[in-house]
Coordinates of C-alpha atoms and ligand atoms in Angstrom, one line a residue:
X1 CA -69.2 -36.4 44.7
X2 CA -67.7 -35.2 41.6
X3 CA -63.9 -35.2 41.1
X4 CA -62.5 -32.0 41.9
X5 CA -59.3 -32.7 40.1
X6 CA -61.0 -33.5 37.1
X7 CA -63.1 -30.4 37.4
X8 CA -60.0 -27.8 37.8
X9 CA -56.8 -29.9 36.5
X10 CA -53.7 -28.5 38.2
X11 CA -52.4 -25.6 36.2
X12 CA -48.8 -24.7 37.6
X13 CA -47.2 -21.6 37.3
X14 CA -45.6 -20.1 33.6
X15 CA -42.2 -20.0 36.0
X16 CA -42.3 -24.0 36.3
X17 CA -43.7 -24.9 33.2
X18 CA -40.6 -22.6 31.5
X19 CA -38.1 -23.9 33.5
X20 CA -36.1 -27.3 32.7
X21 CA -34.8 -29.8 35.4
X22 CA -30.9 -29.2 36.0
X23 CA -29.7 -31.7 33.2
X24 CA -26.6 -33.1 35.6
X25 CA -29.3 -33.7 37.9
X26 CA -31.5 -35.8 35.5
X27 CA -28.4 -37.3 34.0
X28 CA -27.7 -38.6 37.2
X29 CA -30.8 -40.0 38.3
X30 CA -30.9 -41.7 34.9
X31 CA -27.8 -43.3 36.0
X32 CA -28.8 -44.3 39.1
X33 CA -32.1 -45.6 37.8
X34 CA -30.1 -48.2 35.5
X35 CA -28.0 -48.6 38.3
X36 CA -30.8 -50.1 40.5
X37 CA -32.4 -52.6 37.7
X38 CA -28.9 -54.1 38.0
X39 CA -27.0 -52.1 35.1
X40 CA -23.5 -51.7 35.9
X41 CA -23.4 -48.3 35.0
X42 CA -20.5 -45.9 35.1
X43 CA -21.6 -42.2 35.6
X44 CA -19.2 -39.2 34.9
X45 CA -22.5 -37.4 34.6
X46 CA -22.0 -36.0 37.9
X47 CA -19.8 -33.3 38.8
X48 CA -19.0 -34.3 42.6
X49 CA -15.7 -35.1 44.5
X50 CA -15.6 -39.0 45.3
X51 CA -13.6 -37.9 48.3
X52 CA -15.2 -38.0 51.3
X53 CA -14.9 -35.0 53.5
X54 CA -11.6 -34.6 55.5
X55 CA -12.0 -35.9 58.5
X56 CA -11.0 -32.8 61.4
X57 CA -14.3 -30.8 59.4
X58 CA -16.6 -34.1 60.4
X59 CA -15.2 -34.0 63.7
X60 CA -15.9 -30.5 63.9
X61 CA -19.4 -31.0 62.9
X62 CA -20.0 -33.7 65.3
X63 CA -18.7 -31.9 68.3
X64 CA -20.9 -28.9 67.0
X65 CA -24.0 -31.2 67.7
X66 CA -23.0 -32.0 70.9
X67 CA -22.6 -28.4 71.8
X68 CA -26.4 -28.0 70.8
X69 CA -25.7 -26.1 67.8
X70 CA -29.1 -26.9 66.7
X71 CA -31.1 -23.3 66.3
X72 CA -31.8 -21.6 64.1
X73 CA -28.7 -19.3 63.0
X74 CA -28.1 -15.8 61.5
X75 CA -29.7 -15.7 57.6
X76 CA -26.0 -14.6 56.3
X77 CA -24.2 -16.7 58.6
X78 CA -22.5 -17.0 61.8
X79 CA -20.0 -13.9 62.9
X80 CA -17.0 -15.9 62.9
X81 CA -17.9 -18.0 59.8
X82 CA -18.0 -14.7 57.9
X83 CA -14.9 -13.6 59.6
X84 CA -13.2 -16.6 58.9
X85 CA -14.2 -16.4 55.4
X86 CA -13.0 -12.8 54.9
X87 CA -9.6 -13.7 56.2
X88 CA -10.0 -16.3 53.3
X89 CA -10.3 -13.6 50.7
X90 CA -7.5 -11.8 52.5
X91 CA -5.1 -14.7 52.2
X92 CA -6.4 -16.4 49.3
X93 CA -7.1 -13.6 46.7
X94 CA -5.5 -10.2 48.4
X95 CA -9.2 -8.8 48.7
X96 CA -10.5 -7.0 51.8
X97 CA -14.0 -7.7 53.0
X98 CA -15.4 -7.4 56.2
X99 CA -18.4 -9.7 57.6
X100 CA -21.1 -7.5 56.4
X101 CA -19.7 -7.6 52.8
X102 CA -20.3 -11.9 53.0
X103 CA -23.8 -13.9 52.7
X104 CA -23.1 -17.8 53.3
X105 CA -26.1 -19.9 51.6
X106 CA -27.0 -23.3 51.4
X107 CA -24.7 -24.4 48.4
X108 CA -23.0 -22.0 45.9
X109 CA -26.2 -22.4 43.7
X110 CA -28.5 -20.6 46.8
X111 CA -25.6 -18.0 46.7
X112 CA -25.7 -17.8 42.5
X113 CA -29.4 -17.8 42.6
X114 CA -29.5 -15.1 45.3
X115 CA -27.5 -12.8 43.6
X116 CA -29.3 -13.2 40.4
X117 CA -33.1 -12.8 41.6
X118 CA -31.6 -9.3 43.6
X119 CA -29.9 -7.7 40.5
X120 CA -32.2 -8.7 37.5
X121 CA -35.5 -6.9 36.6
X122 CA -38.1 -8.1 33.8
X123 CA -35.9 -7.7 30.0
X124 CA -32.8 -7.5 31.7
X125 CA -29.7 -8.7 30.1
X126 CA -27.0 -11.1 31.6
X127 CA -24.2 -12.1 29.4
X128 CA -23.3 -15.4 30.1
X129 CA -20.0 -16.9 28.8
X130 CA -20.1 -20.1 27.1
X131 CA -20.6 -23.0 27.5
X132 CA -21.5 -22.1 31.1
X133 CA -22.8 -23.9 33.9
X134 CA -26.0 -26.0 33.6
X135 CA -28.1 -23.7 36.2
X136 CA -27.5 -20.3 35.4
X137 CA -29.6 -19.6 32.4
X138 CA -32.3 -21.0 34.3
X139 CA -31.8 -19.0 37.3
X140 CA -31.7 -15.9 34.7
X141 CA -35.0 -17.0 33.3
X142 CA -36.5 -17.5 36.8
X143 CA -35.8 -13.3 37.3
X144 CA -37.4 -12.6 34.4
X145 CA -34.2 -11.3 32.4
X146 CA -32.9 -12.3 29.2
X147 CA -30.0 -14.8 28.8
X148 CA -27.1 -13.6 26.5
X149 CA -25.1 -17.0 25.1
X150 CA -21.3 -15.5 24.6
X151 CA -19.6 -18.3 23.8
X152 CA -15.9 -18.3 23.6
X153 CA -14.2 -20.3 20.2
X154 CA -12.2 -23.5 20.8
X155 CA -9.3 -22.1 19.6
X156 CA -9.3 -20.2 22.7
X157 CA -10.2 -22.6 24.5
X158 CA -13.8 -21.9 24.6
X159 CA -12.8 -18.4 26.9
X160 CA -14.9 -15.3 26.1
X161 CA -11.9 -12.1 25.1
X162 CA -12.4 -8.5 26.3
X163 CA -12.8 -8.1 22.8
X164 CA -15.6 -10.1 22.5
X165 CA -17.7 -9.2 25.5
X166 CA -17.4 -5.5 24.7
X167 CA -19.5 -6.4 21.2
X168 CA -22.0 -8.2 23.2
X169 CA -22.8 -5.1 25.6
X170 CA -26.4 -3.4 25.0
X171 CA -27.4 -0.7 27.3
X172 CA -29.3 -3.2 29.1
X173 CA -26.7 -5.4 30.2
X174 CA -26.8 -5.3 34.0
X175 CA -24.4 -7.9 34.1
X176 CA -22.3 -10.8 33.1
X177 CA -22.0 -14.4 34.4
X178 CA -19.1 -16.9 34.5
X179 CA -16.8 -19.3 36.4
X180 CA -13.3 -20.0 36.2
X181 CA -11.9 -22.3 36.5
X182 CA -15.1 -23.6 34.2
X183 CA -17.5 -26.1 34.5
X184 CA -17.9 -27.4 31.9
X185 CA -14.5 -26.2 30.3
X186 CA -12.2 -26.7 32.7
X187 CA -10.9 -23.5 31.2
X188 CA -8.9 -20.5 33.8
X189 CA -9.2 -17.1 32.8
X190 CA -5.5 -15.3 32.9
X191 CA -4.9 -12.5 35.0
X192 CA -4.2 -10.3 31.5
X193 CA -7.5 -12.2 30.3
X194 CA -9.3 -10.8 33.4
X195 CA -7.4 -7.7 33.7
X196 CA -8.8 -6.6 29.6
X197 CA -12.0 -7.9 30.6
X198 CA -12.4 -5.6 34.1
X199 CA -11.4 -2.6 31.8
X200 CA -14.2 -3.2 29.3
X201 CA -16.3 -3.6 32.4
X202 CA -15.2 -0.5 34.2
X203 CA -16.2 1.7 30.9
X204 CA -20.1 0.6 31.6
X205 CA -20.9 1.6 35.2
X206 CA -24.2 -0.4 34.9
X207 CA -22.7 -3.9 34.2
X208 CA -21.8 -5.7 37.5
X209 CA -20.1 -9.3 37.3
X210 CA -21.0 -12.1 38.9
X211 CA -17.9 -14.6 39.0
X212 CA -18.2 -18.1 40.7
X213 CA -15.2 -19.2 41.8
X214 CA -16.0 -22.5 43.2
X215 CA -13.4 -24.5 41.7
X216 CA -10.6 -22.6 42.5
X217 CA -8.7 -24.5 44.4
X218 CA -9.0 -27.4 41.7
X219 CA -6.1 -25.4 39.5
X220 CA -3.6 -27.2 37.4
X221 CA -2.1 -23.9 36.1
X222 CA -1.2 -22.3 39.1
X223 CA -2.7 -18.4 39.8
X224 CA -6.1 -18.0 40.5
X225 CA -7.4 -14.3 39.8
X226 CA -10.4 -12.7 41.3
X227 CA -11.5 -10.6 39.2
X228 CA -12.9 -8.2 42.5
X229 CA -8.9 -7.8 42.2
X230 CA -9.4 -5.1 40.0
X231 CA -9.7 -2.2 42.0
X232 CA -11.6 0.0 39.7
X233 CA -14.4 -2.7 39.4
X234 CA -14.6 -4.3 42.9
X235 CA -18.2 -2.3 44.1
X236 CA -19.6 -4.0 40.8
X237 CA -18.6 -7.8 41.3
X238 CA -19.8 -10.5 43.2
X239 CA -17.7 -13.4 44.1
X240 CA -19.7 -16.7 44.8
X241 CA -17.1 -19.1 46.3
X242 CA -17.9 -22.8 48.3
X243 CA -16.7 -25.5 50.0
X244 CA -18.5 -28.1 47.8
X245 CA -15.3 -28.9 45.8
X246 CA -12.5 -27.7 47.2
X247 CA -13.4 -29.3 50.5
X248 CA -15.4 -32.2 49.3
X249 CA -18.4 -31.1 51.1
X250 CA -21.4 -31.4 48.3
X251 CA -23.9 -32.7 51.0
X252 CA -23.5 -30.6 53.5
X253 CA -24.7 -27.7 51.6
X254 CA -22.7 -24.6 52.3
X255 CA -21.5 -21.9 49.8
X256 CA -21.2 -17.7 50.0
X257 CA -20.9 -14.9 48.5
X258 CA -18.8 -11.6 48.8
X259 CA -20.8 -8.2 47.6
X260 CA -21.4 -4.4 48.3
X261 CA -23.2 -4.4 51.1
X262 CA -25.8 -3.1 49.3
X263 CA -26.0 -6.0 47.2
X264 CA -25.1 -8.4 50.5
X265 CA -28.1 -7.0 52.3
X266 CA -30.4 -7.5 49.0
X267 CA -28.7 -11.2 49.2
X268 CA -29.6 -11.5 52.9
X269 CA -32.8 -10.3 52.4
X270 CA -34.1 -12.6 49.7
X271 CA -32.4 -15.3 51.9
X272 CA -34.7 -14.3 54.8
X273 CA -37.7 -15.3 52.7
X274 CA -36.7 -18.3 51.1
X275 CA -34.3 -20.8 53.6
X276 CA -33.0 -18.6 55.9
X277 CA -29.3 -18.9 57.5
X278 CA -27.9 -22.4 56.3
X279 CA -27.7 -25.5 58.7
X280 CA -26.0 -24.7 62.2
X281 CA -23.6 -27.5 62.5
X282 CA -22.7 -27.3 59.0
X283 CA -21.3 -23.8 59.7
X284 CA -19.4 -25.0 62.0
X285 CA -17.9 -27.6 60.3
X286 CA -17.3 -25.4 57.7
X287 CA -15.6 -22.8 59.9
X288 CA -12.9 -25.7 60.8
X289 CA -12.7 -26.4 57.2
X290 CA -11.4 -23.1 56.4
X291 CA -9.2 -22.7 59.6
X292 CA -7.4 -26.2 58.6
X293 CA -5.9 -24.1 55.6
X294 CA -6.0 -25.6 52.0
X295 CA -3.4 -28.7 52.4
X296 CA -6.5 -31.2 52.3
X297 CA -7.9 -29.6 48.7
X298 CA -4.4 -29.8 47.7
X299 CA -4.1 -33.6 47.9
X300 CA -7.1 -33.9 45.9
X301 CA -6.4 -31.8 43.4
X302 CA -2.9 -33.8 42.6
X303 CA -5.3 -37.0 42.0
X304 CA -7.9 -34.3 40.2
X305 CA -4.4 -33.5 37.6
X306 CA -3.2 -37.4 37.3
X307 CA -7.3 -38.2 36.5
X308 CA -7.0 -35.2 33.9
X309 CA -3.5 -36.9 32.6
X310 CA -4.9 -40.2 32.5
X311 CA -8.1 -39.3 30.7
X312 CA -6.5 -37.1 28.0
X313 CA -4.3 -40.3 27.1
X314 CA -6.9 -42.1 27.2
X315 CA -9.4 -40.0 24.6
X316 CA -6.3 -39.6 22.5
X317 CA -7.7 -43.5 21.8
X318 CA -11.0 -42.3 20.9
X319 CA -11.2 -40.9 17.1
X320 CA -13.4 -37.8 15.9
X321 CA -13.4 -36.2 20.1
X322 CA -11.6 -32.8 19.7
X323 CA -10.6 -32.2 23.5
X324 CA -9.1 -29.2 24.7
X325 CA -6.4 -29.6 27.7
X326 CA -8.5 -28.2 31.1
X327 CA -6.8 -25.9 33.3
X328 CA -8.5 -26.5 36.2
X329 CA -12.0 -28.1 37.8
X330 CA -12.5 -31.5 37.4
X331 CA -14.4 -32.5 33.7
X332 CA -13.1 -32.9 30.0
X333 CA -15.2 -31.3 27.7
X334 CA -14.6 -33.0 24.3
X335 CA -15.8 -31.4 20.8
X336 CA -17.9 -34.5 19.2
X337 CA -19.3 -33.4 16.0
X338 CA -17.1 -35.9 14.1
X339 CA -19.9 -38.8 14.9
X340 CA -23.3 -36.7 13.9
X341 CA -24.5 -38.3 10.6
X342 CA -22.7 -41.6 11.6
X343 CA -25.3 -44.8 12.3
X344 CA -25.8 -47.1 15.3
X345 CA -26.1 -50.6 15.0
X346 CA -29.7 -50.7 15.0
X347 CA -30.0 -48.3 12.7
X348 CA -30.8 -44.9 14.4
X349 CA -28.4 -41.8 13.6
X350 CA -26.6 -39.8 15.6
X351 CA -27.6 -36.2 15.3
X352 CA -26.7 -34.4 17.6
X353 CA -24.6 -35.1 21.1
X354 CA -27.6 -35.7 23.1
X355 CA -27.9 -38.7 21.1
X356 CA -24.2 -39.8 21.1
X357 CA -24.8 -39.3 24.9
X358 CA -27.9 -41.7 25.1
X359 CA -26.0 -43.6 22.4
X360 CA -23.0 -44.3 25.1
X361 CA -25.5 -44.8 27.8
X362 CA -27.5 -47.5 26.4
X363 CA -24.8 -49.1 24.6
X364 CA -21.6 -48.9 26.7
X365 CA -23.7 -48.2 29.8
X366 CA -21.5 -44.8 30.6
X367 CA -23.2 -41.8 31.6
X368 CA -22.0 -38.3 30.5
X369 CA -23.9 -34.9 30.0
X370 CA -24.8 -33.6 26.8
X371 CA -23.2 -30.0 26.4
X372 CA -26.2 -28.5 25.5
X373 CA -27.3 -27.9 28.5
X374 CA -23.9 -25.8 28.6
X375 CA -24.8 -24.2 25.8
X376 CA -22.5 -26.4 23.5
X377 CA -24.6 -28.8 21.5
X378 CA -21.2 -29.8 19.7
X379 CA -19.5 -31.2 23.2
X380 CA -20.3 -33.8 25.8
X381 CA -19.3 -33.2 29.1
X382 CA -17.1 -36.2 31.2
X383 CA -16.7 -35.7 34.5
X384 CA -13.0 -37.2 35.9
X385 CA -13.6 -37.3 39.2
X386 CA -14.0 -40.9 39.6
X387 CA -11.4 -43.5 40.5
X388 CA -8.6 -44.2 38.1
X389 CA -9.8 -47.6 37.3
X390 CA -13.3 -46.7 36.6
X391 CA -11.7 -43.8 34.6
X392 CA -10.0 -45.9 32.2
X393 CA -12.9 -48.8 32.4
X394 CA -15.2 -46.0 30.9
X395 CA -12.9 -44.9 28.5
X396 CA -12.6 -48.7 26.7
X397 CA -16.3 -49.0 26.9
X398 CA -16.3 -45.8 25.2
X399 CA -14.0 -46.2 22.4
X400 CA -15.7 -49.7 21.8
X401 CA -19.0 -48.4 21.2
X402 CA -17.8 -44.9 19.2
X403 CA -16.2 -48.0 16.8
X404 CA -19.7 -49.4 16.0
X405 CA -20.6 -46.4 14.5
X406 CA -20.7 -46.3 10.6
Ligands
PMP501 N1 -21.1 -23.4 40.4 C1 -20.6 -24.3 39.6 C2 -19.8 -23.9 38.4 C3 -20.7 -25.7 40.0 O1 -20.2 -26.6 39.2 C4 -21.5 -26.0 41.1 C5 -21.6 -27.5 41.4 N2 -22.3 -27.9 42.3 C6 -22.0 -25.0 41.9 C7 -21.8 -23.7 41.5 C8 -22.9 -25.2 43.1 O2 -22.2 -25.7 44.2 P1 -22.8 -26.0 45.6 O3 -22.7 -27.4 45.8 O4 -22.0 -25.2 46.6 O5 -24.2 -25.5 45.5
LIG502 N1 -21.8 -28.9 39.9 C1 -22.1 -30.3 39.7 C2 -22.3 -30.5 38.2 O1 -22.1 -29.6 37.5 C3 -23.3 -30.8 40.5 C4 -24.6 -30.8 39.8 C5 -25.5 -29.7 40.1 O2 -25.4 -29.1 41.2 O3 -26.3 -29.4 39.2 O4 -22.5 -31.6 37.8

């Protein structure tokens, strides 16, 4: 018999081949990998609560079960999980919705990725602000559109100005991409910030904004601004919002978005093809989480702001990292060019953050992500939420191998 594979080697599609694994994800698994031949490795690679979920949205999800909600649900979510989530919006942000406005996904990134592959043709441009989140180029690339980098200076704390953006419009923007509070910045757009940028915005009628808002509970700064709130542009922006980190539910995969219903149908639709509604009990359980009020995310988010504390002490150790003060969500996003040229110990040199990432990971065993899979090949990004001790233990190990360097 001849070999078949041998005979017609696999050949996967141009989509694949173009597309690169999410680099928190690999980071991650690296760290893990270490972590299993018996490395003892610290990763704030990861961006993910280390708080387990409160426990009144377990219960609910276990008394869900035995209620036998185990079908199959509706592909944009259960009636009073859409309910519940527009009287969110009402409370939360002042915004009016009603159920057929909302899609709920399976994670934030279904809801991101579902609002992307319904607006974007082929040559399509979406302005991204910068450094942005690791999957959203990627999820522009899988629509076939073209990426736009617009990356925000230090000085202003790496945040994109009205100013700015309005340069960076072509007439075939179709629309712009962001989150605040950031990831990987940490950065929170003002409500003067969002206000100059919704006016630029209402002067193109073909530009919509897609703004993913799933850190906003994690806020050091205080008001969190939708910028839906701006009357004049609300048909034209998408809010993707989540309980991932606000309710420290990563695993259970449930995230939504509110649209149009033009664009909340498209959502649905492409949903319909792909995963369908999201897992029954977790609906449930994330109904409770919502009707239990935001108390719970505001515990964690007083040990997210001591973390941040404690972590800007502690890089204030660390020569050459120029670290801007986040506002919210829970990473530091340090500026790192003051090592490239410098050489390790055995001799290789550090050219770029990737290799002061690898660098830290091989030699102080501490995992981190290099920022440019932010789109900021200058910064590496931390992620604080970890306990305090490990916190500060990574920190040392940090600062002790950064002083080999020469
Ligand atoms: N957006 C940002 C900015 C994120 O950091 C994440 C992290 N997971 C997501 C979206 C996706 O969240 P989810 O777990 O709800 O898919
Ligand atoms: N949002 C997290 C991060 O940025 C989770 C990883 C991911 O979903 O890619 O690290």
């Amino acid at each position: 018999m001849p070999d078949a594979t041998a005979l017609a080697p696999l050949v996967l599609s141009d989509r694949i081949n173009a597309m690169q694994e999410s680099q928190t994800i690999a980071m991650a698994k690296k760290a893990r990998e270490l972590a299993a031949q018996g490395v003892d490795v610290i990763s704030l690679s990861f961006g993910e609560p280390d708080f387990q979920t409160p426990q009144y949205i377990k219960d609910a999800a276990k008394k869900a079960l035995d209620e036998g909600f185990t079908f199959y649900t509706p592909v944009p979510g259960y009636p009073d999980l859409r309910q519940a989530i527009c009287d969110k919006f009402k409370r939360d942000n002042n915004l009016d919705y009603k159920p057929e406005n909302i899609v709920v996904s399976t994670g934030a990134k279904q809801s991101l990725a579902n609002a992307v592959l319904s607006l974007i043709n082929p040559g399509d441009e979406v302005i991204v602000f910068s450094p942005y989140w690791v999957s959203y180029e990627e999820m522009v690339k899988l629509a076939e559109g073209t990426a736009v980098p617009l990356v925000g200076s230090l000085e202003n704390d790496f945040k994109v100005t009205a100013q700015e953006l309005e340069a960076a419009i072509t007439p075939r923007t179709k629309l712009i991409m962001y989150s605040s509070p950031c990831n990987p910045t940490g950065a929170v757009f003002s409500r003067e910030e969002l206000g100059a940028i919704a006016e630029v915005v209402a002067r193109y009628p073909q530009v919509y904004v897609l703004a993913d808002e799933i850190y906003e509970y994690i806020n050091f700064v205080g008001e969190h601004v939708s910028i839906a709130q701006f009357e004049e542009i609300k048909d034209r922006v998408i809010t993707v919002n989540g309980f991932s980190k606000g309710y420290a539910m990563t695993g259970w995969r449930v995230g939504y978005l509110a649209a149009d219903k033009k664009i909340a149908s498209a959502c649905e639709k492409m949903q319909s093809q792909i995963t369908s509604g999201t897992c029954a009990m977790t609906q449930r359980a994330a109904l409770a989480a919502l009707q239990g009020g935001r108390s719970s995310a505001d515990e964690m988010v007083e040990a997210y702001r001591r973390r941040r504390d404690l972590v800007l002490e502690l890089v204030k150790e660390i020569p050459g990292f120029r670290t801007p003060t986040p506002s919210g969500a829970f990473y530091i996003f340090p500026d790192v060019t003051g090592y490239f040229g410098k050489t390790t110990p055995t001799g290789e040199v550090i050219s770029s953050a990737q290799d002061l990432a690898l660098y830290m990971l091989n030699d102080g065993h501490v995992a981190a992500v290099d920022g440019a899979a932010f789109g900021a090949p200058n910064c590496i990004r931390f992620s604080t939420a970890a306990a305090d001790e490990k916190l500060r233990e990574a920190f040392i190990r940090i600062k002790n191998s950064l002083a080999k360097l020469k």
